[in-house]
Amino acid sequence: MKISVVGCGYLGAVHAASLVELGHQVVGVDVDERKVGALCQARSPFYEPGFQDLLEHSLASGRLSFTTDVGDAAGARVHFVCVGTPQKHGEYGADLQFVQAAAESLLPVLEAGELVAGKSTVPVGTAARLADMFGDKVPGALLAWNPEFLREGFAVRDTLHPDRLVYGLPSGADGDTARALLDEVYAPIVARGTPKVETDYATAEMVKTAANSFLATKISFINAMAELCEATGADVKLLADAIGYDDRIGRKFLDAGLGFGGGCLPKDIRAFMARAGELGADQALAFLREVDNINMRRRIRMVELAREVCDGSLLGKRVAVLGAAFKPDSDDIRDSPALNVAAQLQLQGAVVRVTDPAAGDNIRRSWPQLDVVDSAEEAAERADAVLVLTEWKQYKELDPTSFGRIVKQKRVLDGRNALDRDTWTAAGWSYRALGRRAG
Ligand code: UDX
């Protein structure tokens, strides 16, 4: 099937290449010439395990192209909208200008019987509004909402092997046509028996924001427990293990530490609250404000902890920050808790050196005031404290004995509860972590 994908960021680029893998002919459209240029030359514009290979493979098949000209989307039977919905400046709501622009850009190429399938995370009500617009301007064109649940670091796997498909469909015969087109797009995934949930537009839009709100709540729950652990001397890691054995609770997303960041969870819970307010249902999501507060408090607590271990003052202290991406296996620094802490430490007078296996260039571009170095060893040279703020495998595997020879003071702060406390303390380090007793 010929398919177009409008918006070739994280979501769109991976989706486009994955659709080729599923057997289709795909044209990826984006307004950003640099991004399109890189993708055409098989250069991934971001770090994502497995994506570079997938991109090369899909381009080599001759069935994938990227362009800035939306005219090339003509003739596609399905047009996916994969553009970003960032938080508005100074407001909680989502900025829908890119979704609107993408939808309008399709109007000249769209034909009756073709399907526009929205994948972007949007406030509930957006799909119905877009369906009205398409209905007015291109009678017979169809709209479905088909949210995506991919996680950065696992984007390729999550796209090719999703745990569920969600189709938000129009009613009646249009719904049948839209369903049939989506089933054809995802044929190999459907054939494997992947669970499929068919809904109206509003439910499909809410599935995504509800899922992300639940995940954020789970993380903030365990981080609230971490605050209590700090007050009582209990251990949040053992607590998470113990409650996680109850399969009604589950151990996943109960890793206490610096909390959530990235381009999705923080802005999605805020946009959800904003939308609930518009709908007069703000009380229903009032708890998400607390989820957000708990999350942001962890960053402040981390800075306090660093000051505490640096004998009460950060002024002039050399602090090594290992990890800057919002999570490992990603170079994404959007709303990164690690960078937030690094910047705060610097503002409070510490001499901060940051390192990250993948995000270095992004930090240099967006945070030129931070000193970025290429290795953990360089960052830790004569450091008064070492902070592990993103749990990259290479930091978990550091040898505390040899690493201890580089630093001035063997003080480690484990912002992600990711290090083996016993090995580090046995090597003479003082170990501190959020929600756990000093070791
Ligand atoms: C998230 C959703 O998981 C995904 O389904 C959706 O499509 C997009 O948003 P992503 O932003 O890639 O994906 O990151 P995720 O793995 O959810 O992690 C979000 C943040 O939570 C990270 O900063 C991570 O470090 C943090 N986190 C995660 C914790 O602090 N504790 C945990 O137990 C899990």
Short mmCIF file of C-alpha atoms and ligand atoms in Angstrom, two decimals:
data_model
loop_
_atom_site.label_atom_id
_atom_site.label_comp_id
_atom_site.label_asym_id
_atom_site.label_seq_id
_atom_site.Cartn_x
_atom_site.Cartn_y
_atom_site.Cartn_z
CA MET A 1 0.00 0.00 0.00
CA LYS A 2 1.27 3.52 -0.66
CA ILE A 3 1.31 5.40 2.65
CA SER A 4 2.40 8.90 3.63
CA VAL A 5 3.76 9.87 7.04
CA VAL A 6 3.57 13.56 7.83
CA GLY A 7 6.10 14.57 10.50
CA CYS A 8 9.40 12.69 10.58
CA GLY A 9 10.54 13.23 14.15
CA TYR A 10 11.01 10.43 16.60
CA LEU A 11 7.58 8.96 16.09
CA GLY A 12 7.18 9.59 12.35
CA ALA A 13 10.62 8.50 11.19
CA VAL A 14 10.41 5.22 13.11
CA HIS A 15 6.83 4.68 11.97
CA ALA A 16 7.71 5.34 8.31
CA ALA A 17 10.66 2.94 8.27
CA SER A 18 8.66 0.31 10.18
CA LEU A 19 5.80 0.49 7.67
CA VAL A 20 8.30 -0.35 4.92
CA GLU A 21 9.35 -3.33 7.01
CA LEU A 22 5.68 -4.35 7.06
CA GLY A 23 5.71 -4.39 3.24
CA HIS A 24 4.44 -0.95 2.24
CA GLN A 25 5.68 1.87 0.04
CA VAL A 26 6.12 4.94 2.21
CA VAL A 27 6.81 8.62 1.70
CA GLY A 28 7.85 10.59 4.79
CA VAL A 29 7.08 14.31 4.69
CA ASP A 30 8.59 16.95 6.96
CA VAL A 31 9.01 20.73 6.76
CA ASP A 32 12.51 20.53 8.25
CA GLU A 33 14.95 20.35 5.32
CA ARG A 34 17.87 19.30 7.50
CA LYS A 35 15.94 16.38 8.94
CA VAL A 36 14.73 15.26 5.52
CA GLY A 37 18.24 15.61 4.10
CA ALA A 38 19.70 13.44 6.86
CA LEU A 39 16.99 10.78 6.54
CA CYS A 40 17.42 10.65 2.72
CA GLN A 41 21.10 9.94 3.27
CA ALA A 42 20.24 7.20 5.76
CA ARG A 43 21.49 9.25 8.72
CA SER A 44 19.28 9.05 11.78
CA PRO A 45 18.66 12.56 13.20
CA PHE A 46 18.48 11.05 16.72
CA TYR A 47 20.01 8.22 18.69
CA GLU A 48 17.69 5.25 18.90
CA PRO A 49 18.94 1.66 19.17
CA GLY A 50 18.13 -0.34 16.03
CA PHE A 51 16.78 2.61 14.06
CA GLN A 52 19.90 3.28 11.98
CA ASP A 53 19.84 -0.32 10.66
CA LEU A 54 16.11 -0.21 10.04
CA LEU A 55 16.45 3.09 8.16
CA GLU A 56 19.27 1.78 5.95
CA HIS A 57 17.40 -1.43 5.25
CA SER A 58 14.14 0.36 4.42
CA LEU A 59 15.82 2.91 2.13
CA ALA A 60 17.75 0.15 0.36
CA SER A 61 14.45 -1.57 -0.46
CA GLY A 62 13.57 1.42 -2.66
CA ARG A 63 10.16 1.66 -0.96
CA LEU A 64 11.00 4.53 1.41
CA SER A 65 11.55 8.16 0.51
CA PHE A 66 11.60 11.43 2.45
CA THR A 67 10.60 14.82 1.12
CA THR A 68 9.64 18.35 2.11
CA ASP A 69 7.00 18.37 -0.64
CA VAL A 70 3.65 17.19 0.66
CA GLY A 71 2.58 16.86 -3.01
CA ASP A 72 4.50 13.56 -3.00
CA ALA A 73 1.90 12.21 -0.57
CA ALA A 74 -0.66 12.25 -3.39
CA GLY A 75 -2.04 8.84 -4.16
CA ALA A 76 -1.34 7.38 -0.72
CA ARG A 77 -4.35 5.50 0.62
CA VAL A 78 -3.44 6.23 4.24
CA HIS A 79 -1.79 9.43 5.53
CA PHE A 80 -0.37 9.23 9.06
CA VAL A 81 -0.06 12.44 11.08
CA CYS A 82 2.96 12.09 13.38
CA VAL A 83 3.88 15.67 14.26
CA GLY A 84 4.71 16.89 17.78
CA THR A 85 2.30 18.43 20.28
CA PRO A 86 4.64 20.26 22.68
CA GLN A 87 3.54 22.15 25.76
CA LYS A 88 2.52 25.74 24.96
CA HIS A 89 4.93 28.40 26.23
CA GLY A 90 3.84 29.58 29.65
CA GLU A 91 0.74 27.36 29.68
CA TYR A 92 -0.14 23.77 30.49
CA GLY A 93 -2.11 23.09 27.31
CA ALA A 94 -0.73 21.34 24.23
CA ASP A 95 0.30 23.42 21.25
CA LEU A 96 -1.68 22.07 18.32
CA GLN A 97 -0.25 24.31 15.62
CA PHE A 98 1.77 21.49 14.04
CA VAL A 99 -1.19 19.10 13.96
CA GLN A 100 -3.35 21.79 12.40
CA ALA A 101 -0.67 22.67 9.83
CA ALA A 102 -0.09 19.00 8.95
CA ALA A 103 -3.81 18.36 8.52
CA GLU A 104 -4.25 21.48 6.37
CA SER A 105 -1.20 20.62 4.27
CA LEU A 106 -2.90 17.36 3.31
CA LEU A 107 -6.06 19.04 2.00
CA PRO A 108 -4.75 19.62 -1.56
CA VAL A 109 -3.63 15.99 -1.98
CA LEU A 110 -6.36 14.17 -0.11
CA GLU A 111 -8.99 12.25 -2.13
CA ALA A 112 -12.30 10.69 -1.22
CA GLY A 113 -11.85 7.18 0.19
CA GLU A 114 -8.37 7.96 1.58
CA LEU A 115 -7.75 7.81 5.30
CA VAL A 116 -5.97 10.32 7.52
CA ALA A 117 -4.78 8.47 10.62
CA GLY A 118 -3.68 10.65 13.54
CA LYS A 119 -0.92 9.26 15.74
CA SER A 120 0.13 12.42 17.58
CA THR A 121 -0.87 12.74 21.24
CA VAL A 122 -3.68 15.29 21.20
CA PRO A 123 -6.20 16.76 23.65
CA VAL A 124 -9.50 14.94 23.56
CA GLY A 125 -11.82 16.59 21.01
CA THR A 126 -9.11 17.29 18.42
CA ALA A 127 -10.00 14.35 16.16
CA ALA A 128 -13.68 15.30 15.99
CA ARG A 129 -12.70 18.83 15.02
CA LEU A 130 -10.33 17.61 12.31
CA ALA A 131 -12.94 15.15 11.01
CA ASP A 132 -15.32 18.08 10.56
CA MET A 133 -12.67 19.99 8.66
CA PHE A 134 -11.90 17.08 6.33
CA GLY A 135 -15.64 16.41 5.91
CA ASP A 136 -16.14 20.03 4.77
CA LYS A 137 -13.17 20.30 2.48
CA VAL A 138 -12.73 16.80 1.04
CA PRO A 139 -16.07 14.99 1.13
CA GLY A 140 -15.53 11.23 1.36
CA ALA A 141 -12.11 11.49 3.03
CA LEU A 142 -11.91 9.57 6.32
CA LEU A 143 -10.25 10.19 9.67
CA ALA A 144 -9.17 7.71 12.35
CA TRP A 145 -7.17 8.21 15.56
CA ASN A 146 -4.54 5.55 16.05
CA PRO A 147 -2.33 6.45 19.05
CA GLU A 148 1.22 5.23 19.34
CA PHE A 149 2.74 3.97 22.58
CA LEU A 150 6.39 3.68 21.65
CA ARG A 151 9.02 4.26 24.27
CA GLU A 152 12.28 5.94 23.36
CA GLY A 153 15.06 3.40 23.52
CA PHE A 154 12.62 0.71 22.38
CA ALA A 155 10.97 2.63 19.55
CA VAL A 156 11.63 0.10 16.79
CA ARG A 157 10.52 -2.89 18.82
CA ASP A 158 7.46 -1.10 20.17
CA THR A 159 6.42 -0.05 16.65
CA LEU A 160 6.89 -3.43 14.99
CA HIS A 161 5.65 -5.43 18.00
CA PRO A 162 3.12 -3.23 19.79
CA ASP A 163 1.31 -4.72 22.77
CA ARG A 164 -1.99 -3.42 21.43
CA LEU A 165 -3.53 -1.53 18.52
CA VAL A 166 -6.06 1.18 19.21
CA TYR A 167 -8.33 2.38 16.41
CA GLY A 168 -10.49 5.43 17.09
CA LEU A 169 -13.03 5.15 14.26
CA PRO A 170 -15.90 7.15 12.82
CA SER A 171 -19.30 5.52 13.08
CA GLY A 172 -21.13 3.49 10.42
CA ALA A 173 -19.80 2.51 6.99
CA ASP A 174 -16.94 5.04 7.23
CA GLY A 175 -15.78 3.21 10.32
CA ASP A 176 -15.77 -0.10 8.42
CA THR A 177 -13.69 1.40 5.61
CA ALA A 178 -11.24 3.02 8.04
CA ARG A 179 -10.90 -0.25 10.00
CA ALA A 180 -10.23 -2.22 6.82
CA LEU A 181 -7.51 0.23 5.75
CA LEU A 182 -5.80 0.15 9.15
CA ASP A 183 -6.01 -3.65 9.22
CA GLU A 184 -4.29 -3.71 5.84
CA VAL A 185 -1.56 -1.34 7.09
CA TYR A 186 -0.91 -3.48 10.16
CA ALA A 187 -1.68 -6.85 8.53
CA PRO A 188 1.31 -8.80 9.95
CA ILE A 189 0.72 -7.34 13.43
CA VAL A 190 -3.01 -8.09 13.30
CA ALA A 191 -2.31 -11.62 12.02
CA ARG A 192 -0.16 -12.34 15.12
CA GLY A 193 -3.24 -11.83 17.24
CA THR A 194 -2.14 -8.51 18.73
CA PRO A 195 -5.05 -7.22 20.85
CA LYS A 196 -7.03 -4.57 19.04
CA VAL A 197 -9.32 -2.07 20.72
CA GLU A 198 -11.80 -0.23 18.52
CA THR A 199 -13.25 2.95 19.95
CA ASP A 200 -14.72 6.33 19.11
CA TYR A 201 -12.35 9.27 18.61
CA ALA A 202 -12.53 10.61 22.17
CA THR A 203 -11.68 7.26 23.77
CA ALA A 204 -8.74 6.69 21.42
CA GLU A 205 -7.36 10.14 22.23
CA MET A 206 -7.82 9.50 25.95
CA VAL A 207 -6.19 6.06 25.87
CA LYS A 208 -2.85 7.71 25.23
CA THR A 209 -3.11 10.47 27.81
CA ALA A 210 -4.61 8.09 30.38
CA ALA A 211 -1.79 5.58 29.84
CA ASN A 212 0.89 8.23 30.26
CA SER A 213 -0.87 9.70 33.29
CA PHE A 214 -1.02 6.27 34.90
CA LEU A 215 2.69 5.68 34.29
CA ALA A 216 3.55 9.11 35.68
CA THR A 217 1.37 8.42 38.71
CA LYS A 218 3.09 5.10 39.33
CA ILE A 219 6.51 6.76 39.27
CA SER A 220 5.39 9.61 41.53
CA PHE A 221 3.76 7.13 43.91
CA ILE A 222 7.05 5.35 44.50
CA ASN A 223 8.86 8.67 44.71
CA ALA A 224 6.39 9.82 47.39
CA MET A 225 7.22 6.58 49.21
CA ALA A 226 10.89 7.52 48.79
CA GLU A 227 10.22 10.79 50.60
CA LEU A 228 8.67 8.82 53.45
CA CYS A 229 11.57 6.38 53.41
CA GLU A 230 13.91 9.33 53.81
CA ALA A 231 11.87 10.46 56.84
CA THR A 232 11.71 7.02 58.42
CA GLY A 233 14.97 5.31 57.48
CA ALA A 234 13.17 2.72 55.36
CA ASP A 235 14.53 1.57 51.99
CA VAL A 236 12.48 2.44 48.90
CA LYS A 237 14.15 -0.11 46.66
CA LEU A 238 13.26 -3.01 48.93
CA LEU A 239 9.81 -1.52 49.40
CA ALA A 240 9.30 -1.45 45.60
CA ASP A 241 10.51 -5.03 45.27
CA ALA A 242 8.19 -6.19 48.02
CA ILE A 243 5.05 -4.47 46.76
CA GLY A 244 5.96 -5.25 43.15
CA TYR A 245 5.64 -8.99 43.75
CA ASP A 246 1.90 -8.41 44.03
CA ASP A 247 0.98 -8.77 40.38
CA ARG A 248 -1.92 -6.38 40.82
CA ILE A 249 0.76 -3.75 41.48
CA GLY A 250 3.70 -5.06 39.41
CA ARG A 251 7.34 -4.02 39.74
CA LYS A 252 7.57 -2.07 36.47
CA PHE A 253 7.69 1.75 36.70
CA LEU A 254 8.38 1.58 40.42
CA ASP A 255 12.00 2.67 40.17
CA ALA A 256 12.35 5.55 42.59
CA GLY A 257 14.87 8.26 41.91
CA LEU A 258 15.01 11.52 40.04
CA GLY A 259 11.61 10.96 38.49
CA PHE A 260 10.21 11.29 35.02
CA GLY A 261 11.18 13.67 32.25
CA GLY A 262 11.30 13.58 28.47
CA GLY A 263 9.08 14.84 25.70
CA CYS A 264 5.96 12.93 26.74
CA LEU A 265 5.08 12.24 30.37
CA PRO A 266 5.52 15.76 31.82
CA LYS A 267 3.76 17.62 29.01
CA ASP A 268 1.07 14.98 28.56
CA ILE A 269 -0.11 15.12 32.17
CA ARG A 270 -0.15 18.91 32.01
CA ALA A 271 -2.07 18.99 28.74
CA PHE A 272 -4.52 16.45 30.17
CA MET A 273 -5.14 18.69 33.21
CA ALA A 274 -5.56 21.73 30.98
CA ARG A 275 -8.06 19.93 28.78
CA ALA A 276 -10.00 18.64 31.79
CA GLY A 277 -10.22 22.24 32.98
CA GLU A 278 -11.64 23.36 29.64
CA LEU A 279 -14.22 20.60 29.88
CA GLY A 280 -15.23 21.61 33.42
CA ALA A 281 -13.83 18.35 34.82
CA ASP A 282 -10.67 19.72 36.42
CA GLN A 283 -11.40 18.07 39.78
CA ALA A 284 -11.05 14.65 38.17
CA LEU A 285 -7.41 15.28 37.39
CA ALA A 286 -6.45 17.44 40.37
CA PHE A 287 -4.30 14.54 41.57
CA LEU A 288 -2.05 14.94 38.54
CA ARG A 289 -0.91 18.29 39.89
CA GLU A 290 0.41 16.43 42.92
CA VAL A 291 1.99 13.81 40.65
CA ASP A 292 3.80 16.66 38.90
CA ASN A 293 4.78 18.28 42.25
CA ILE A 294 6.21 15.07 43.68
CA ASN A 295 8.17 14.60 40.49
CA MET A 296 9.66 18.10 40.50
CA ARG A 297 10.50 17.87 44.25
CA ARG A 298 12.86 14.98 43.54
CA ARG A 299 15.09 17.25 41.47
CA ILE A 300 15.25 19.79 44.30
CA ARG A 301 15.98 17.05 46.83
CA MET A 302 18.86 15.78 44.69
CA VAL A 303 20.47 19.21 44.70
CA GLU A 304 20.03 19.40 48.49
CA LEU A 305 21.57 15.97 48.89
CA ALA A 306 24.56 17.04 46.79
CA ARG A 307 25.00 20.10 49.01
CA GLU A 308 24.73 17.92 52.11
CA VAL A 309 27.47 15.54 50.99
CA CYS A 310 29.64 18.47 49.93
CA ASP A 311 29.83 19.55 53.59
CA GLY A 312 26.95 22.01 53.37
CA SER A 313 28.15 24.21 50.50
CA LEU A 314 28.34 23.77 46.76
CA LEU A 315 30.47 26.87 46.20
CA GLY A 316 33.56 25.92 44.23
CA LYS A 317 32.93 22.18 44.68
CA ARG A 318 33.73 20.01 41.67
CA VAL A 319 30.74 17.89 40.81
CA ALA A 320 30.68 15.19 38.13
CA VAL A 321 27.30 14.51 36.54
CA LEU A 322 27.13 11.14 34.79
CA GLY A 323 24.15 10.99 32.46
CA ALA A 324 22.16 13.84 30.96
CA ALA A 325 19.57 12.23 28.67
CA PHE A 326 16.12 11.92 30.26
CA LYS A 327 16.58 8.14 30.20
CA PRO A 328 19.28 5.71 29.06
CA ASP A 329 19.59 4.59 25.41
CA SER A 330 18.38 7.97 24.21
CA ASP A 331 20.01 11.27 23.31
CA ASP A 332 16.83 13.14 24.16
CA ILE A 333 17.36 15.92 26.69
CA ARG A 334 13.84 17.38 26.65
CA ASP A 335 12.84 18.11 30.26
CA SER A 336 15.69 15.95 31.46
CA PRO A 337 15.78 15.67 35.27
CA ALA A 338 19.54 15.06 35.07
CA LEU A 339 20.25 18.28 33.17
CA ASN A 340 17.91 20.19 35.41
CA VAL A 341 19.91 19.09 38.44
CA ALA A 342 23.23 19.78 36.69
CA ALA A 343 22.12 23.33 35.85
CA GLN A 344 20.89 23.96 39.41
CA LEU A 345 24.18 22.77 40.88
CA GLN A 346 26.07 25.11 38.59
CA LEU A 347 23.78 28.01 39.45
CA GLN A 348 24.50 27.38 43.10
CA GLY A 349 28.22 27.72 42.59
CA ALA A 350 29.42 24.19 41.92
CA VAL A 351 31.94 23.51 39.16
CA VAL A 352 29.94 21.00 37.15
CA ARG A 353 31.20 18.62 34.49
CA VAL A 354 28.55 16.70 32.61
CA THR A 355 28.96 13.63 30.47
CA ASP A 356 26.58 11.38 28.58
CA PRO A 357 27.25 8.56 26.12
CA ALA A 358 24.83 9.92 23.50
CA ALA A 359 23.48 13.34 24.39
CA GLY A 360 26.75 15.34 24.38
CA ASP A 361 26.08 17.22 21.14
CA ASN A 362 22.51 18.02 22.12
CA ILE A 363 23.66 19.44 25.47
CA ARG A 364 26.36 21.55 23.83
CA ARG A 365 23.75 22.95 21.47
CA SER A 366 20.99 23.62 23.99
CA TRP A 367 22.95 24.28 27.21
CA PRO A 368 26.16 26.00 26.07
CA GLN A 369 26.79 27.21 29.64
CA LEU A 370 27.44 23.65 30.83
CA ASP A 371 30.87 22.03 30.64
CA VAL A 372 30.38 18.79 28.70
CA VAL A 373 33.10 16.17 28.55
CA ASP A 374 33.36 12.89 26.68
CA SER A 375 33.87 10.34 29.43
CA ALA A 376 32.91 9.54 32.99
CA GLU A 377 36.62 9.53 33.90
CA GLU A 378 37.13 13.05 32.57
CA ALA A 379 34.02 14.29 34.37
CA ALA A 380 35.13 12.75 37.65
CA GLU A 381 38.68 14.08 37.70
CA ARG A 382 39.35 15.47 41.20
CA ALA A 383 35.60 15.61 41.84
CA ASP A 384 34.22 16.31 45.31
CA ALA A 385 31.12 14.30 44.42
CA VAL A 386 29.94 12.07 41.59
CA LEU A 387 26.25 12.09 40.68
CA VAL A 388 24.82 9.31 38.53
CA LEU A 389 21.67 10.87 37.12
CA THR A 390 20.82 8.69 34.10
CA GLU A 391 21.24 4.95 34.52
CA TRP A 392 23.28 4.14 31.41
CA LYS A 393 24.65 0.60 31.46
CA GLN A 394 28.25 1.89 31.30
CA TYR A 395 27.77 3.80 34.55
CA LYS A 396 26.20 0.83 36.30
CA GLU A 397 29.23 -1.19 35.23
CA LEU A 398 31.86 1.29 36.46
CA ASP A 399 34.53 -0.27 38.64
CA PRO A 400 34.33 1.73 41.88
CA THR A 401 37.90 0.83 42.85
CA SER A 402 39.67 2.23 39.79
CA PHE A 403 37.12 5.04 39.48
CA GLY A 404 37.89 5.96 43.08
CA ARG A 405 41.48 6.82 42.12
CA ILE A 406 40.31 9.66 39.84
CA VAL A 407 38.16 11.59 42.27
CA LYS A 408 39.17 13.84 45.14
CA GLN A 409 36.44 12.57 47.46
CA LYS A 410 34.83 9.16 47.12
CA ARG A 411 31.25 10.35 47.36
CA VAL A 412 28.66 8.97 44.99
CA LEU A 413 25.02 10.02 44.69
CA ASP A 414 22.91 7.48 42.89
CA GLY A 415 20.04 9.48 41.41
CA ARG A 416 18.45 6.42 39.81
CA ASN A 417 19.03 3.75 42.45
CA ALA A 418 20.96 1.95 39.77
CA LEU A 419 24.34 1.20 41.34
CA ASP A 420 25.22 -1.74 43.53
CA ARG A 421 25.51 -0.03 46.89
CA ASP A 422 27.55 -2.81 48.52
CA THR A 423 30.24 -2.85 45.82
CA TRP A 424 30.64 0.91 46.00
CA THR A 425 30.77 1.08 49.77
CA ALA A 426 33.18 -1.88 49.87
CA ALA A 427 35.48 0.17 47.60
CA GLY A 428 35.45 2.96 50.18
CA TRP A 429 32.81 5.25 48.70
CA SER A 430 30.17 7.01 50.72
CA TYR A 431 26.93 6.14 48.93
CA ARG A 432 23.79 8.25 48.97
CA ALA A 433 20.54 7.71 47.08
CA LEU A 434 17.03 9.09 47.14
CA GLY A 435 14.79 7.07 49.42
CA ARG A 436 17.59 4.99 50.94
CA ARG A 437 19.78 5.24 54.00
CA ALA A 438 23.35 6.47 53.62
CA GLY A 439 25.79 3.64 52.90
C1 UDX B 1 6.57 7.31 27.46
C2 UDX B 1 5.62 6.11 27.52
O1 UDX B 1 6.24 5.07 28.27
C3 UDX B 1 5.29 5.63 26.12
O2 UDX B 1 4.37 4.55 26.16
C4 UDX B 1 4.70 6.80 25.35
O3 UDX B 1 4.42 6.41 24.01
C5 UDX B 1 5.64 7.98 25.34
O4 UDX B 1 5.97 8.34 26.68
P1 UDX B 1 9.18 7.62 27.07
O5 UDX B 1 8.95 9.10 27.16
O6 UDX B 1 10.07 7.08 25.99
O7 UDX B 1 7.77 6.86 26.88
O8 UDX B 1 9.81 7.20 28.46
P2 UDX B 1 9.47 6.19 29.66
O9 UDX B 1 10.20 4.92 29.48
O10 UDX B 1 8.02 6.12 29.93
O11 UDX B 1 10.18 6.97 30.85
C6 UDX B 1 9.75 8.28 31.20
C7 UDX B 1 10.57 8.82 32.35
O12 UDX B 1 10.23 8.15 33.54
C8 UDX B 1 12.07 8.73 32.20
O13 UDX B 1 12.66 9.96 32.60
C9 UDX B 1 12.46 7.61 33.16
O14 UDX B 1 13.76 7.76 33.66
C10 UDX B 1 11.41 7.76 34.24
N1 UDX B 1 11.10 6.54 35.00
C11 UDX B 1 10.62 5.44 34.36
C12 UDX B 1 11.30 6.52 36.38
O15 UDX B 1 11.73 7.51 36.97
N2 UDX B 1 11.00 5.37 37.07
C13 UDX B 1 10.53 4.27 36.46
O16 UDX B 1 10.27 3.28 37.18
C14 UDX B 1 10.33 4.30 35.07
#
